Amino acid sequence: MSAYLVHVDCLERYRFFRRLQQALPEHRWQLITGRLSLLQLARRDGVPCHWLQRGAATMDDTLQSGIEVGLEAALNWRGPRHWLALQRAVWFALTQYCDPHTTLLIWNGCRTIEQTMTAFARHHRLPVLYLELGNFPGKLFADPEGVNARSRLARQPQLLDALADPVDQFESWRSAYLQRHQQPPQSAQVKQVNPQWWRDQLGYWLGGLSADQPLWQRAWRKWQARRQPLTASATPPDAPFLLYPMQVSSDSQLCFNSDIDNRQAIAIAAEQARDAGLALCIKPHPAEPDATVLQWLQQQSAAQGWHLCRAPMTQLLPQASQVVTINSTVGLEAMLLDKPLRVLGRSHYADFTPRRLRQYLMSYLHPIDYFNDSAIEPADAERLLARAEVAR
């Protein structure tokens, strides 16, 4: 019997790992969370879950100083004392529940809790597996070193060369994908309010540790997102255009895997469009929660003559003459259509050949839908978890 420890920070994450646990009930599963609502939900479902609370034993200073700064700290969501307390609480929980046979399943890996889990796994030489949405619907990314530009795949894209290259299957999938006209499921979450927020706030008052922005900041952000003043066209420009797809300004992809932000990238894209005699078409990210970014974009587009467009990517990409991105999934979509592509940040796909792109999509990504409620096949779950390796 294997053992797996997972951090859950939202209802979607809990539901996904619950499906994974149900696919492999013979293994031992342990959850950790700072959210009282998820703690109570797990206990109702009979899933062992530890509540991250203030007052955990102090850590060795050398160990704590070796933990990389998390995304929330980089975004100045809270002060250093809070993140130090969270690191101690996570380390204490892992000490309590991990044994030499425990594998840590880490979502994304860039936040404070996940950075602490990584440091613990390295210190105790435990297996880890990093998970992330797989760029395309119904697919999951899994890597033993990290996700996106921090993954082993980013360092060694030649790993794809040994995988199957089902050309006919790829062409069938590609045709079906390009006919889709829906927004990514995660884009709706920015305007949603957690109905259990009051229970989580009670938990924080009772000693639980939040891994999020303070409540008032999140409420203000969601309220502003609902009142987005952005005016964008429903149709692409009539003239030939260069497409720049915006990324969420607080995305770990921008914070950790890029030296420039959206505003700097837009300036580069605008210059490239001018040099090529193209219009600049910008697609705002549907999940962008920062109203100041959207206001800046509205003002600058009016002043510079940029075309803001909310049309689906399946309509924009086929008509685009060129594509510039920091490291968005849209870069992969541009590759599907053989569009001239410029990647400004660090990504795992920048050096993909057409063959490696097919292998990545058809043979590397796992056929597991994160947002689906259907059962995960045990064989798919086993193949997913088999990618775990001792942390480096």
Short mmCIF file of C-alpha atoms in Angstrom, two decimals:
data_model
loop_
_atom_site.label_atom_id
_atom_site.label_comp_id
_atom_site.label_asym_id
_atom_site.label_seq_id
_atom_site.Cartn_x
_atom_site.Cartn_y
_atom_site.Cartn_z
CA MET A 1 0.00 0.00 0.00
CA SER A 2 1.28 3.44 -0.98
CA ALA A 3 0.64 6.67 0.91
CA TYR A 4 -0.16 10.06 -0.59
CA LEU A 5 -0.35 13.47 1.06
CA VAL A 6 -2.11 16.37 -0.65
CA HIS A 7 -2.81 20.02 0.13
CA VAL A 8 -6.29 21.23 -0.85
CA ASP A 9 -6.96 24.96 -0.99
CA CYS A 10 -10.29 25.19 -2.84
CA LEU A 11 -13.39 23.12 -3.48
CA GLU A 12 -12.37 22.24 -7.05
CA ARG A 13 -9.04 20.92 -5.81
CA TYR A 14 -10.74 18.87 -3.10
CA ARG A 15 -13.17 17.34 -5.56
CA PHE A 16 -10.36 16.39 -7.94
CA PHE A 17 -8.22 14.71 -5.29
CA ARG A 18 -11.30 13.04 -3.85
CA ARG A 19 -11.93 11.48 -7.28
CA LEU A 20 -8.29 10.38 -7.38
CA GLN A 21 -8.61 8.83 -3.93
CA GLN A 22 -11.82 7.04 -4.93
CA ALA A 23 -10.04 5.60 -7.97
CA LEU A 24 -7.36 4.08 -5.72
CA PRO A 25 -8.99 3.40 -2.34
CA GLU A 26 -6.44 0.73 -1.45
CA HIS A 27 -3.82 3.43 -0.86
CA ARG A 28 -3.56 5.65 2.22
CA TRP A 29 -4.55 9.27 1.63
CA GLN A 30 -3.96 12.28 3.86
CA LEU A 31 -5.10 15.84 3.17
CA ILE A 32 -3.94 19.10 4.73
CA THR A 33 -5.82 22.40 4.48
CA GLY A 34 -6.12 25.79 6.09
CA ARG A 35 -9.84 26.01 5.26
CA LEU A 36 -12.34 24.94 7.89
CA SER A 37 -15.00 24.28 5.23
CA LEU A 38 -12.75 21.78 3.44
CA LEU A 39 -11.71 20.17 6.74
CA GLN A 40 -15.36 19.55 7.61
CA LEU A 41 -16.16 18.33 4.10
CA ALA A 42 -13.27 15.84 4.19
CA ARG A 43 -14.31 14.54 7.59
CA ARG A 44 -17.89 14.14 6.36
CA ASP A 45 -16.55 12.07 3.46
CA GLY A 46 -14.32 10.02 5.75
CA VAL A 47 -11.06 11.36 4.30
CA PRO A 48 -8.27 12.02 6.84
CA CYS A 49 -7.54 15.76 6.86
CA HIS A 50 -5.26 17.95 9.01
CA TRP A 51 -6.11 21.57 9.76
CA LEU A 52 -3.22 24.00 9.38
CA GLN A 53 -3.28 26.25 12.45
CA ARG A 54 -1.25 28.94 14.16
CA GLY A 55 1.05 27.98 17.00
CA ALA A 56 2.96 25.12 15.33
CA ALA A 57 6.38 24.29 16.69
CA THR A 58 9.24 26.40 15.39
CA MET A 59 11.46 25.06 12.63
CA ASP A 60 15.21 25.00 12.37
CA ASP A 61 16.23 28.40 10.99
CA THR A 62 18.46 26.79 8.37
CA LEU A 63 15.58 24.68 7.06
CA GLN A 64 13.15 27.58 7.05
CA SER A 65 15.56 29.90 5.27
CA GLY A 66 15.90 27.32 2.50
CA ILE A 67 12.22 27.49 1.55
CA GLU A 68 11.67 29.50 -1.60
CA VAL A 69 9.44 32.57 -1.44
CA GLY A 70 5.91 31.67 -2.48
CA LEU A 71 3.66 33.35 -5.01
CA GLU A 72 1.48 35.01 -2.36
CA ALA A 73 4.50 36.57 -0.67
CA ALA A 74 5.78 37.77 -4.04
CA LEU A 75 2.40 39.45 -4.58
CA ASN A 76 2.53 41.06 -1.10
CA TRP A 77 -0.73 39.48 -0.02
CA ARG A 78 0.33 39.31 3.62
CA GLY A 79 3.37 40.04 5.78
CA PRO A 80 6.45 37.83 6.39
CA ARG A 81 5.24 36.73 9.83
CA HIS A 82 2.16 35.13 8.30
CA TRP A 83 4.13 33.14 5.74
CA LEU A 84 6.65 32.01 8.37
CA ALA A 85 3.76 30.76 10.53
CA LEU A 86 2.29 28.95 7.53
CA GLN A 87 5.62 27.30 6.74
CA ARG A 88 5.92 26.07 10.35
CA ALA A 89 2.36 24.72 10.31
CA VAL A 90 2.94 22.82 7.07
CA TRP A 91 6.28 21.41 8.23
CA PHE A 92 4.68 20.25 11.49
CA ALA A 93 1.84 18.52 9.60
CA LEU A 94 4.24 16.77 7.24
CA THR A 95 6.35 15.59 10.18
CA GLN A 96 3.21 14.13 11.74
CA TYR A 97 1.80 12.35 8.70
CA CYS A 98 4.67 11.46 6.37
CA ASP A 99 6.70 8.28 6.53
CA PRO A 100 9.44 7.08 4.16
CA HIS A 101 6.78 5.66 1.82
CA THR A 102 4.72 8.84 1.47
CA THR A 103 4.47 10.63 -1.88
CA LEU A 104 3.63 14.34 -1.85
CA LEU A 105 1.23 15.44 -4.58
CA ILE A 106 1.80 19.14 -5.20
CA TRP A 107 -0.49 21.34 -7.26
CA ASN A 108 1.53 23.88 -9.30
CA GLY A 109 4.25 24.22 -6.65
CA CYS A 110 4.66 28.02 -6.59
CA ARG A 111 2.70 28.95 -3.47
CA THR A 112 4.00 29.02 0.09
CA ILE A 113 2.46 25.73 1.20
CA GLU A 114 3.67 23.93 -1.92
CA GLN A 115 7.16 25.45 -1.62
CA THR A 116 7.29 24.15 1.96
CA MET A 117 6.16 20.70 0.84
CA THR A 118 8.93 20.70 -1.77
CA ALA A 119 11.57 21.66 0.81
CA PHE A 120 10.33 18.94 3.17
CA ALA A 121 10.42 16.31 0.42
CA ARG A 122 13.98 17.27 -0.51
CA HIS A 123 15.12 17.21 3.10
CA HIS A 124 13.59 13.77 3.73
CA ARG A 125 14.12 12.40 0.20
CA LEU A 126 10.44 11.71 -0.40
CA PRO A 127 8.83 11.21 -3.82
CA VAL A 128 6.93 14.17 -5.26
CA LEU A 129 4.66 14.75 -8.21
CA TYR A 130 3.67 18.20 -9.46
CA LEU A 131 0.29 18.58 -11.13
CA GLU A 132 -1.30 21.32 -13.21
CA LEU A 133 -4.06 21.81 -15.76
CA GLY A 134 -2.84 20.28 -18.98
CA ASN A 135 -3.05 23.30 -21.34
CA PHE A 136 -6.06 21.80 -23.10
CA PRO A 137 -9.48 20.64 -21.82
CA GLY A 138 -9.65 17.12 -20.48
CA LYS A 139 -5.89 16.79 -20.00
CA LEU A 140 -3.62 16.94 -16.96
CA PHE A 141 0.08 17.81 -16.70
CA ALA A 142 2.27 15.79 -14.32
CA ASP A 143 6.02 16.08 -13.78
CA PRO A 144 8.45 15.03 -11.00
CA GLU A 145 10.30 18.38 -10.91
CA GLY A 146 7.68 21.09 -11.43
CA VAL A 147 5.20 22.51 -13.89
CA ASN A 148 5.56 24.69 -16.97
CA ALA A 149 9.07 26.16 -17.28
CA ARG A 150 10.14 24.53 -14.00
CA SER A 151 9.38 21.01 -15.20
CA ARG A 152 11.80 18.32 -16.25
CA LEU A 153 10.10 18.40 -19.63
CA ALA A 154 11.16 22.03 -20.04
CA ARG A 155 14.78 21.02 -19.38
CA GLN A 156 14.64 17.87 -21.46
CA PRO A 157 12.05 18.15 -24.25
CA GLN A 158 13.77 15.18 -25.90
CA LEU A 159 11.89 13.01 -23.39
CA LEU A 160 8.99 13.25 -25.82
CA ASP A 161 10.95 11.54 -28.58
CA ALA A 162 10.44 8.09 -27.06
CA LEU A 163 6.66 8.48 -26.84
CA ALA A 164 4.07 7.34 -29.37
CA ASP A 165 3.22 9.71 -32.21
CA PRO A 166 -0.37 8.84 -33.26
CA VAL A 167 -0.77 11.19 -36.22
CA ASP A 168 -4.34 10.19 -37.15
CA GLN A 169 -5.51 10.45 -33.55
CA PHE A 170 -3.89 13.88 -33.29
CA GLU A 171 -5.57 15.18 -36.45
CA SER A 172 -8.96 13.99 -35.21
CA TRP A 173 -8.41 15.63 -31.81
CA ARG A 174 -7.09 18.82 -33.42
CA SER A 175 -10.13 19.17 -35.65
CA ALA A 176 -12.52 18.72 -32.72
CA TYR A 177 -10.58 21.13 -30.52
CA LEU A 178 -10.52 23.93 -33.08
CA GLN A 179 -14.31 23.77 -33.36
CA ARG A 180 -14.76 24.59 -29.67
CA HIS A 181 -16.11 28.05 -28.80
CA GLN A 182 -16.23 27.99 -25.00
CA GLN A 183 -14.26 29.84 -22.36
CA PRO A 184 -11.87 27.85 -20.15
CA PRO A 185 -13.73 26.55 -17.05
CA GLN A 186 -11.37 28.36 -14.68
CA SER A 187 -12.29 31.77 -16.14
CA ALA A 188 -15.66 31.71 -14.38
CA GLN A 189 -14.08 31.33 -10.94
CA VAL A 190 -12.81 34.91 -10.75
CA LYS A 191 -16.36 36.23 -10.34
CA GLN A 192 -17.63 33.47 -8.08
CA VAL A 193 -17.96 33.86 -4.34
CA ASN A 194 -17.29 30.85 -2.13
CA PRO A 195 -20.62 30.16 -0.34
CA GLN A 196 -18.64 28.74 2.58
CA TRP A 197 -16.57 31.91 3.03
CA TRP A 198 -18.13 32.60 6.42
CA ARG A 199 -17.14 29.14 7.68
CA ASP A 200 -13.55 29.67 6.53
CA GLN A 201 -13.42 33.11 8.18
CA LEU A 202 -14.65 31.55 11.41
CA GLY A 203 -11.88 29.00 11.07
CA TYR A 204 -9.24 31.68 10.65
CA TRP A 205 -10.59 33.46 13.73
CA LEU A 206 -10.30 30.18 15.64
CA GLY A 207 -6.66 29.74 14.66
CA GLY A 208 -6.62 28.42 11.11
CA LEU A 209 -4.03 29.76 8.68
CA SER A 210 -5.17 31.30 5.42
CA ALA A 211 -3.12 30.75 2.27
CA ASP A 212 -5.06 33.44 0.41
CA GLN A 213 -5.42 37.18 0.26
CA PRO A 214 -7.22 38.73 3.22
CA LEU A 215 -11.00 38.48 2.85
CA TRP A 216 -11.58 42.17 2.23
CA GLN A 217 -9.01 42.18 -0.59
CA ARG A 218 -10.55 39.14 -2.27
CA ALA A 219 -14.08 40.52 -1.89
CA TRP A 220 -13.00 43.84 -3.37
CA ARG A 221 -11.23 42.08 -6.25
CA LYS A 222 -14.28 39.97 -7.10
CA TRP A 223 -16.60 42.96 -6.81
CA GLN A 224 -14.42 44.92 -9.20
CA ALA A 225 -14.22 41.96 -11.59
CA ARG A 226 -18.01 41.91 -11.75
CA ARG A 227 -17.96 45.58 -12.69
CA GLN A 228 -15.26 45.32 -15.34
CA PRO A 229 -15.42 48.53 -17.35
CA LEU A 230 -13.56 46.95 -20.24
CA THR A 231 -15.16 47.39 -23.64
CA ALA A 232 -13.99 44.83 -26.18
CA SER A 233 -15.18 43.94 -29.65
CA ALA A 234 -16.90 40.65 -30.32
CA THR A 235 -15.18 40.35 -33.70
CA PRO A 236 -11.53 40.39 -34.86
CA PRO A 237 -10.08 43.39 -36.76
CA ASP A 238 -10.88 43.65 -40.45
CA ALA A 239 -7.21 44.35 -41.24
CA PRO A 240 -4.40 41.75 -40.90
CA PHE A 241 -3.35 41.63 -37.25
CA LEU A 242 -0.84 40.41 -34.70
CA LEU A 243 -2.50 38.70 -31.74
CA TYR A 244 -1.39 39.20 -28.14
CA PRO A 245 -3.33 37.06 -25.62
CA MET A 246 -3.10 38.54 -22.13
CA GLN A 247 -2.36 36.37 -19.12
CA VAL A 248 -3.71 36.84 -15.60
CA SER A 249 -1.45 39.43 -13.98
CA SER A 250 -1.07 37.42 -10.75
CA ASP A 251 -0.39 34.12 -12.55
CA SER A 252 2.67 32.21 -11.36
CA GLN A 253 3.66 31.96 -15.03
CA LEU A 254 4.28 35.70 -15.05
CA CYS A 255 5.65 35.99 -11.52
CA PHE A 256 8.17 33.12 -11.74
CA ASN A 257 8.63 32.25 -15.41
CA SER A 258 8.91 35.68 -17.00
CA ASP A 259 11.03 38.79 -16.60
CA ILE A 260 8.31 41.03 -18.06
CA ASP A 261 4.64 41.64 -17.33
CA ASN A 262 1.63 42.20 -19.58
CA ARG A 263 2.27 45.91 -20.06
CA GLN A 264 5.87 45.37 -21.15
CA ALA A 265 4.85 42.48 -23.39
CA ILE A 266 2.16 44.59 -25.05
CA ALA A 267 4.76 47.27 -25.81
CA ILE A 268 6.94 44.63 -27.50
CA ALA A 269 3.97 43.23 -29.41
CA ALA A 270 2.92 46.73 -30.51
CA GLU A 271 6.40 47.45 -31.87
CA GLN A 272 6.49 44.12 -33.72
CA ALA A 273 3.04 44.80 -35.18
CA ARG A 274 4.13 48.25 -36.41
CA ASP A 275 7.27 46.84 -38.01
CA ALA A 276 5.21 44.18 -39.79
CA GLY A 277 2.49 46.59 -40.88
CA LEU A 278 -0.12 44.77 -38.81
CA ALA A 279 -2.85 45.92 -36.45
CA LEU A 280 -2.41 44.88 -32.81
CA CYS A 281 -5.25 42.75 -31.48
CA ILE A 282 -5.26 42.14 -27.73
CA LYS A 283 -7.45 39.51 -26.11
CA PRO A 284 -7.91 40.30 -22.40
CA HIS A 285 -7.86 37.22 -20.19
CA PRO A 286 -11.43 36.38 -19.10
CA ALA A 287 -10.17 35.59 -15.58
CA GLU A 288 -8.23 38.84 -15.04
CA PRO A 289 -9.29 40.16 -11.60
CA ASP A 290 -7.19 43.34 -11.46
CA ALA A 291 -9.36 46.32 -12.40
CA THR A 292 -6.33 48.64 -12.58
CA VAL A 293 -4.83 46.49 -15.35
CA LEU A 294 -8.11 46.54 -17.25
CA GLN A 295 -8.49 50.30 -16.84
CA TRP A 296 -4.94 50.86 -18.10
CA LEU A 297 -5.65 48.61 -21.06
CA GLN A 298 -8.85 50.47 -21.92
CA GLN A 299 -7.11 53.86 -21.81
CA GLN A 300 -4.05 52.78 -23.78
CA SER A 301 -6.02 50.94 -26.45
CA ALA A 302 -8.07 54.08 -27.08
CA ALA A 303 -4.94 56.23 -27.25
CA GLN A 304 -2.81 53.83 -29.32
CA GLY A 305 -5.47 52.38 -31.60
CA TRP A 306 -5.15 48.83 -30.27
CA HIS A 307 -8.04 46.49 -30.98
CA LEU A 308 -9.43 44.79 -27.86
CA CYS A 309 -11.33 41.63 -28.70
CA ARG A 310 -13.30 39.15 -26.62
CA ALA A 311 -13.92 36.72 -29.48
CA PRO A 312 -13.03 33.08 -28.72
CA MET A 313 -9.50 32.01 -29.48
CA THR A 314 -10.81 29.53 -32.04
CA GLN A 315 -12.02 32.54 -34.04
CA LEU A 316 -9.00 34.79 -33.44
CA LEU A 317 -6.11 32.39 -34.00
CA PRO A 318 -7.01 31.20 -37.52
CA GLN A 319 -7.19 34.82 -38.67
CA ALA A 320 -4.03 36.06 -36.92
CA SER A 321 -0.97 36.75 -39.07
CA GLN A 322 1.42 36.48 -36.09
CA VAL A 323 1.17 35.65 -32.39
CA VAL A 324 3.18 37.06 -29.48
CA THR A 325 2.80 35.61 -25.99
CA ILE A 326 4.69 35.59 -22.72
CA ASN A 327 4.17 31.87 -22.07
CA SER A 328 0.43 31.33 -22.46
CA THR A 329 -1.21 28.11 -23.60
CA VAL A 330 -2.22 30.16 -26.64
CA GLY A 331 1.36 29.64 -27.82
CA LEU A 332 0.63 25.93 -28.09
CA GLU A 333 -2.63 26.68 -29.86
CA ALA A 334 -0.73 28.86 -32.34
CA MET A 335 1.57 25.91 -33.00
CA LEU A 336 -1.48 23.80 -33.81
CA LEU A 337 -2.22 26.23 -36.64
CA ASP A 338 1.40 26.72 -37.75
CA LYS A 339 1.26 30.42 -36.91
CA PRO A 340 4.48 32.49 -36.62
CA LEU A 341 5.01 32.57 -32.84
CA ARG A 342 7.21 34.62 -30.52
CA VAL A 343 7.50 33.52 -26.87
CA LEU A 344 8.77 36.28 -24.56
CA GLY A 345 8.95 34.33 -21.30
CA ARG A 346 10.16 30.91 -20.23
CA SER A 347 7.98 27.97 -21.23
CA HIS A 348 8.13 24.21 -21.62
CA TYR A 349 6.94 24.30 -25.23
CA ALA A 350 9.11 26.99 -26.87
CA ASP A 351 11.30 24.41 -28.63
CA PHE A 352 8.60 21.92 -29.60
CA THR A 353 8.78 20.57 -33.15
CA PRO A 354 5.52 19.56 -34.86
CA ARG A 355 6.23 15.94 -33.96
CA ARG A 356 6.96 16.75 -30.31
CA LEU A 357 3.78 18.81 -30.15
CA ARG A 358 1.78 15.76 -31.24
CA GLN A 359 3.58 13.53 -28.76
CA TYR A 360 3.03 16.03 -25.95
CA LEU A 361 -0.68 16.31 -26.60
CA MET A 362 -1.45 12.69 -27.37
CA SER A 363 1.07 10.75 -25.26
CA TYR A 364 2.54 12.95 -22.53
CA LEU A 365 -0.49 14.73 -21.07
CA HIS A 366 -2.83 12.53 -19.05
CA PRO A 367 -6.43 12.04 -20.26
CA ILE A 368 -7.95 13.17 -16.95
CA ASP A 369 -10.44 16.05 -16.79
CA TYR A 370 -9.82 18.15 -13.67
CA PHE A 371 -13.22 19.86 -13.84
CA ASN A 372 -15.30 16.76 -14.57
CA ASP A 373 -17.26 14.98 -11.84
CA SER A 374 -17.00 11.56 -13.48
CA ALA A 375 -14.96 8.77 -11.94
CA ILE A 376 -11.27 8.52 -12.80
CA GLU A 377 -10.29 5.14 -14.20
CA PRO A 378 -7.94 3.32 -11.79
CA ALA A 379 -5.50 2.60 -14.63
CA ASP A 380 -5.35 6.32 -15.51
CA ALA A 381 -4.78 7.21 -11.86
CA GLU A 382 -1.98 4.64 -11.54
CA ARG A 383 -0.26 5.94 -14.69
CA LEU A 384 -0.50 9.48 -13.36
CA LEU A 385 1.02 8.68 -9.97
CA ALA A 386 3.74 6.53 -11.53
CA ARG A 387 5.50 9.74 -12.63
CA ALA A 388 6.43 10.61 -9.04
CA GLU A 389 10.13 10.56 -8.18
CA VAL A 390 12.28 11.39 -5.17
CA ALA A 391 12.53 15.17 -4.86
CA ARG A 392 15.70 16.84 -6.12
#
